[in-house]
mmCIF file of C-alpha atoms in Angstrom:
data_model
loop_
_atom_site.group_PDB
_atom_site.id
_atom_site.type_symbol
_atom_site.label_atom_id
_atom_site.label_comp_id
_atom_site.label_asym_id
_atom_site.label_seq_id
_atom_site.Cartn_x
_atom_site.Cartn_y
_atom_site.Cartn_z
ATOM 1 C CA MET A 1 -50.522 119.982 30.954
ATOM 2 C CA ARG A 2 -51.003 116.560 29.402
ATOM 3 C CA TYR A 3 -53.694 114.042 30.223
ATOM 4 C CA PHE A 4 -53.839 110.334 31.019
ATOM 5 C CA ASN A 5 -56.843 107.998 30.988
ATOM 6 C CA PRO A 6 -56.472 105.557 33.902
ATOM 7 C CA GLU A 7 -59.045 103.173 32.407
ATOM 8 C CA THR A 8 -57.354 102.703 29.011
ATOM 9 C CA MET A 9 -53.862 103.580 30.345
ATOM 10 C CA THR A 10 -53.208 105.895 27.394
ATOM 11 C CA GLU A 11 -52.577 109.576 26.774
ATOM 12 C CA VAL A 12 -55.716 111.666 26.199
ATOM 13 C CA LEU A 13 -55.626 114.444 23.619
ATOM 14 C CA PRO A 14 -58.145 117.246 24.273
ATOM 15 C CA GLY A 15 -60.408 117.786 21.279
ATOM 16 C CA MET A 16 -59.696 114.270 19.962
ATOM 17 C CA HIS A 17 -60.543 112.028 22.910
ATOM 18 C CA ASP A 18 -63.234 111.961 25.579
ATOM 19 C CA MET A 19 -61.818 113.810 28.612
ATOM 20 C CA ILE A 20 -64.134 112.104 31.134
ATOM 21 C CA GLY A 21 -61.999 110.542 33.861
ATOM 22 C CA ALA A 22 -58.739 111.946 32.456
ATOM 23 C CA VAL A 23 -56.059 112.926 34.960
ATOM 24 C CA GLY A 24 -53.865 115.958 34.314
ATOM 25 C CA LEU A 25 -50.126 115.347 34.525
ATOM 26 C CA PRO A 26 -47.146 117.693 34.033
ATOM 27 C CA ASP A 27 -45.573 117.676 30.561
ATOM 28 C CA ASP A 28 -42.347 116.243 32.015
ATOM 29 C CA TYR A 29 -44.075 113.360 33.859
ATOM 30 C CA TRP A 30 -42.113 110.118 33.261
ATOM 31 C CA PHE A 31 -45.008 108.567 31.299
ATOM 32 C CA PHE A 32 -44.558 111.131 28.523
ATOM 33 C CA THR A 33 -40.756 110.953 28.413
ATOM 34 C CA GLN A 34 -40.069 107.200 28.192
ATOM 35 C CA THR A 35 -40.217 105.404 24.862
ATOM 36 C CA GLU A 36 -40.262 101.824 26.132
ATOM 37 C CA MET A 37 -41.136 99.856 29.226
ATOM 38 C CA PRO A 38 -38.159 98.962 31.439
ATOM 39 C CA GLU A 39 -37.472 95.223 31.627
ATOM 40 C CA GLY A 40 -39.391 93.501 34.409
ATOM 41 C CA LYS A 41 -41.936 96.339 34.729
ATOM 42 C CA MET A 42 -45.522 96.830 33.616
ATOM 43 C CA LEU A 43 -47.870 99.798 33.543
ATOM 44 C CA ALA A 44 -50.434 100.145 36.331
ATOM 45 C CA VAL A 45 -52.475 102.958 37.875
ATOM 46 C CA ASN A 46 -52.227 104.279 41.439
ATOM 47 C CA GLU A 47 -55.111 105.412 43.673
ATOM 48 C CA HIS A 48 -54.963 108.902 42.109
ATOM 49 C CA GLY A 49 -55.370 107.575 38.560
ATOM 50 C CA GLU A 50 -51.730 108.294 37.705
ATOM 51 C CA PRO A 51 -49.600 105.855 35.706
ATOM 52 C CA ILE A 52 -47.003 103.923 37.696
ATOM 53 C CA LEU A 53 -44.565 101.134 36.926
ATOM 54 C CA VAL A 54 -44.827 97.944 38.945
ATOM 55 C CA GLU A 55 -42.726 94.800 39.046
ATOM 56 C CA VAL A 56 -43.964 92.007 36.795
ATOM 57 C CA SER A 57 -44.792 88.945 38.838
ATOM 58 C CA PHE A 58 -45.528 85.517 37.426
ATOM 59 C CA SER A 59 -47.428 82.753 39.130
ATOM 60 C CA GLU A 60 -45.836 79.326 39.218
ATOM 61 C CA GLY A 61 -48.302 78.016 36.572
ATOM 62 C CA GLU A 62 -47.400 80.819 34.143
ATOM 63 C CA LEU A 63 -43.696 79.941 34.331
ATOM 64 C CA ALA A 64 -44.361 76.302 33.495
ATOM 65 C CA GLY A 65 -45.980 77.530 30.284
#
């Protein structure tokens, strides 16, 4: 079992990090197996505190830059 902190969106290591609020995830959960973010995606958290990938969306003002 590995752990994820939905507030900081990082892995939590027992004995090194505060476990308050950490969510247990299987060792083979996608978050622990990918090395980079797929293009057009960003990290978010679902209602269960689990990491998910969502589509990046830009507002019209952000595109004008």
